[in-house]
XYZ file of C-alpha atoms in Angstrom:
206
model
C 0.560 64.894 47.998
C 0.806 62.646 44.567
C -0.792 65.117 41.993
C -3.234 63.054 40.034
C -2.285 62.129 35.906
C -3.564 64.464 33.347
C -6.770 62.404 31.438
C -4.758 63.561 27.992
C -1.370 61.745 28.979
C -3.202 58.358 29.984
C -5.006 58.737 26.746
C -1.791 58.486 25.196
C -0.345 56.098 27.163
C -3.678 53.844 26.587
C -3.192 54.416 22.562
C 0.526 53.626 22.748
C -0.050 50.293 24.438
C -2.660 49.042 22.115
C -0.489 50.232 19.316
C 2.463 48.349 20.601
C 0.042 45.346 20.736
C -1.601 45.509 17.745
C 2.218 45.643 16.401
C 2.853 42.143 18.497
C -0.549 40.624 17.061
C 0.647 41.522 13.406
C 3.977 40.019 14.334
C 3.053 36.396 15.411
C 0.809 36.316 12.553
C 3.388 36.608 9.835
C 5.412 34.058 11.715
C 3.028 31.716 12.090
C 2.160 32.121 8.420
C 5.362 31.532 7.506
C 5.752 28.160 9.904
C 2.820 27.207 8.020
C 3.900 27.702 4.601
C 7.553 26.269 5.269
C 5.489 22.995 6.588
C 3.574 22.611 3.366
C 6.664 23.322 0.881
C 8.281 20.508 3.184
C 4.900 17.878 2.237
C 5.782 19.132 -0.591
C 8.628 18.257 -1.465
C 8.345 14.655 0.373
C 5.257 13.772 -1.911
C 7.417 14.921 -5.171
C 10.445 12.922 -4.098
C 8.161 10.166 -3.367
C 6.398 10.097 -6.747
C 10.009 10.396 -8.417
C 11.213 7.510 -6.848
C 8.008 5.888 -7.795
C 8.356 6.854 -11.479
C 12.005 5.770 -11.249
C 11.290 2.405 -9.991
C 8.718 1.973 -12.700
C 11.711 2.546 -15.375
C 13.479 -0.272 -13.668
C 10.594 -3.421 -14.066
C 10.402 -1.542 -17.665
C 11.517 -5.668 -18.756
C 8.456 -6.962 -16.913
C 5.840 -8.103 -19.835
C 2.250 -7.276 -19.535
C 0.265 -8.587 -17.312
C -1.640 -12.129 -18.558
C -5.498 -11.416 -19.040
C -7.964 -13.949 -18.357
C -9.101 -16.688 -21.061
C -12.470 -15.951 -22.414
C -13.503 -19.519 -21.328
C -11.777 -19.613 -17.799
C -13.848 -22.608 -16.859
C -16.231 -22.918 -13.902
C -15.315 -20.919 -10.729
C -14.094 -23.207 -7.633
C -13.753 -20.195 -5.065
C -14.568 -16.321 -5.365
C -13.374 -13.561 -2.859
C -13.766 -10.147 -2.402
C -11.639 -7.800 -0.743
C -8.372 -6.128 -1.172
C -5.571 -5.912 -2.939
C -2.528 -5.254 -0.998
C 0.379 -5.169 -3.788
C 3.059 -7.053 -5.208
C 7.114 -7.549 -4.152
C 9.967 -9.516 -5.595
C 8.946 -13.086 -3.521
C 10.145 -13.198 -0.570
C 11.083 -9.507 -0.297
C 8.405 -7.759 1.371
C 9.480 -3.759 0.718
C 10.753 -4.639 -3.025
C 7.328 -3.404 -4.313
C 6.150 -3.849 -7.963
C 5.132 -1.238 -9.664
C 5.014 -1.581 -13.178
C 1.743 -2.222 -15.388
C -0.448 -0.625 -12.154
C 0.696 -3.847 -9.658
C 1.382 -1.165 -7.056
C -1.591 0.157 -6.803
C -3.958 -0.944 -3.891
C -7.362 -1.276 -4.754
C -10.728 -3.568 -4.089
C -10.508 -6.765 -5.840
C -12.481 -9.935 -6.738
C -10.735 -12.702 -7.353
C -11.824 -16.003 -9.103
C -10.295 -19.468 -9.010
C -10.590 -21.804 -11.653
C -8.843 -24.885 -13.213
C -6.953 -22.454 -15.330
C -5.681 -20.156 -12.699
C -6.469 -16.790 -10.846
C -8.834 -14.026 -12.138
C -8.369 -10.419 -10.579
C -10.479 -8.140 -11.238
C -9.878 -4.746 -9.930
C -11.969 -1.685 -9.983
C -10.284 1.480 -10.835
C -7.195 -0.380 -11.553
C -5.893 -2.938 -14.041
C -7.109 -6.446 -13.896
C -4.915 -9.121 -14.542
C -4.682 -13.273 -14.300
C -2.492 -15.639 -12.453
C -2.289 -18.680 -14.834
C -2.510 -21.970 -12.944
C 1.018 -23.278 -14.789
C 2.648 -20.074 -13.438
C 1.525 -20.697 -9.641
C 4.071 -20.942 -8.081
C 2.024 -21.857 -4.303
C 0.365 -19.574 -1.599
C 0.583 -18.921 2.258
C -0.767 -16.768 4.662
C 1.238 -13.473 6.164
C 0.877 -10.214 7.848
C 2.481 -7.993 5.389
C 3.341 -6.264 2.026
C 4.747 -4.195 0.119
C 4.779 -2.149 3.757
C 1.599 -2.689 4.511
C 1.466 -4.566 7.877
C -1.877 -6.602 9.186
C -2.455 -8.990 11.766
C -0.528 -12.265 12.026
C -2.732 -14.344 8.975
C -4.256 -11.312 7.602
C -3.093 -11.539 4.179
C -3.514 -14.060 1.159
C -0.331 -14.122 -0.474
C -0.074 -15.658 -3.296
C 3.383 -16.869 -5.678
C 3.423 -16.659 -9.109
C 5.970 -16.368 -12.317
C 5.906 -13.610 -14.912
C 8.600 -13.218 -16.997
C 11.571 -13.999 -15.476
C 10.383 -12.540 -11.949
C 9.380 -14.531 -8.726
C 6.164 -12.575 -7.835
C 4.541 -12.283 -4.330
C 0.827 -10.669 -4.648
C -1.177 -9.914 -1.267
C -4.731 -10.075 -0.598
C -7.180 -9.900 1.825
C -10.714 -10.895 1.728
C -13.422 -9.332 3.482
C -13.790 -12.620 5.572
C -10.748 -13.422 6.535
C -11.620 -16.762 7.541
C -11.555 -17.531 3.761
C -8.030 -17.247 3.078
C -7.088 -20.747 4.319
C -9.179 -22.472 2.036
C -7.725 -20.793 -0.814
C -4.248 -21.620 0.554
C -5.316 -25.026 0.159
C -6.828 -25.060 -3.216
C -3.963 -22.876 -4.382
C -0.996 -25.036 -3.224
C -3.217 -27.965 -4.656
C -3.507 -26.267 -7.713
C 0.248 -25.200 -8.074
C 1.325 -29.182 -7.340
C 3.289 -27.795 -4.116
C 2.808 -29.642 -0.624
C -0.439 -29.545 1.225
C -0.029 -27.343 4.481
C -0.357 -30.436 6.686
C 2.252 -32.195 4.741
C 4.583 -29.092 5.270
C 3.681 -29.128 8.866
C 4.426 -32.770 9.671
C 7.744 -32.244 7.764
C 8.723 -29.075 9.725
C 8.023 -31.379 12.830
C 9.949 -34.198 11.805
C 13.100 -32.137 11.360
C 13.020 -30.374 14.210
C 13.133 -33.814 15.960
């Protein structure tokens, strides 16, 4: 006959399990703390190296001038639009951002076209103006500075400061206005209307 357990050794039994558990509990705690911690020195660390290379790249367009400011006459507006602004690259070279005098820094943005060029005016951020003898033409685009849209998303617009080629990206809050400002802008530049460009393309491809 099996002689029955003594109620003092299964109390002790009972308390060592729930020690032993409380033990494991304390355990995966302090590992998981330490997972956690690890993680954020790691964001850490990205978002310094990130801001470094940011300040270094900064140093390197130290020879781009200041930014042109609009006239205090700029003349009667032709088109307005309100919307974004995207950034600025090296034309042509949409991940060669531009970060110098606060041109990398996305923000909302109105922007005014007159017979005298370009007004941006950007909340939060530093405004600046595209003079009309420094256009340098405009076309539509789905990215920059490594921000990606849809195909015809973005405004982008060519200009010359200093000695740099510079691509600036916008996009309006009605999208269906950017063509028109390709238009006026390319007009306004002296480059080829987009039909003209189109029924060359054509021809050579003939």
């Amino acid at each position: 006959m099996t002689t029955p357990s003594h109620p003092v050794a299964g109390l002790a039994g009972f308390a060592g399990l729930a020690a032993e558990q409380k033990s494991q509990d304390v355990t995966d705690w302090a590992a998981r703390l330490s997972w956690v911690v690890g993680l954020l020195l790691v964001i850490a660390l990205v978002y310094w190296l990130m801001r470094e290379g940011w300040k270094w790249r900064g140093t390197l367009q130290g020879d781009l001038p200041e930014l042109p400011q609009a006239p205090a006459e700029p003349g009667a507006a032709g088109l307005t639009l309100t919307g974004r602004y995207h950034g600025s690259t090296t034309a042509g070279q949409w991940l060669d951002r531009i970060v110098a005098h606060g041109l990398g820094t996305r923000s909302r943005a109105e922007l005014t076209l007159t017979d005298q060029g370009v007004s941006v005016v950007r909340p939060g951020a530093q405004d600046f103006f595209i003079p009309a003898a420094e256009l340098r033409g405009a076309r539509l685009d789905k990215g920059i500075a490594g921000k990606v849209l849809a195909e015809g998303g973005l405004l982008v617009i060519t200009w010359s400061h200093g000695d740099r080629l510079i691509d600036s990206g916008f996009r309006s809050d009605h999208a269906a206005e950017h063509t028109a400002w390709v238009d006026a802008l390319t007009e306004l530049s002296g480059g080829p209307s987009e039909a003209a460009a189109t029924s060359h393309d054509t021809e050579g491809s003939r």
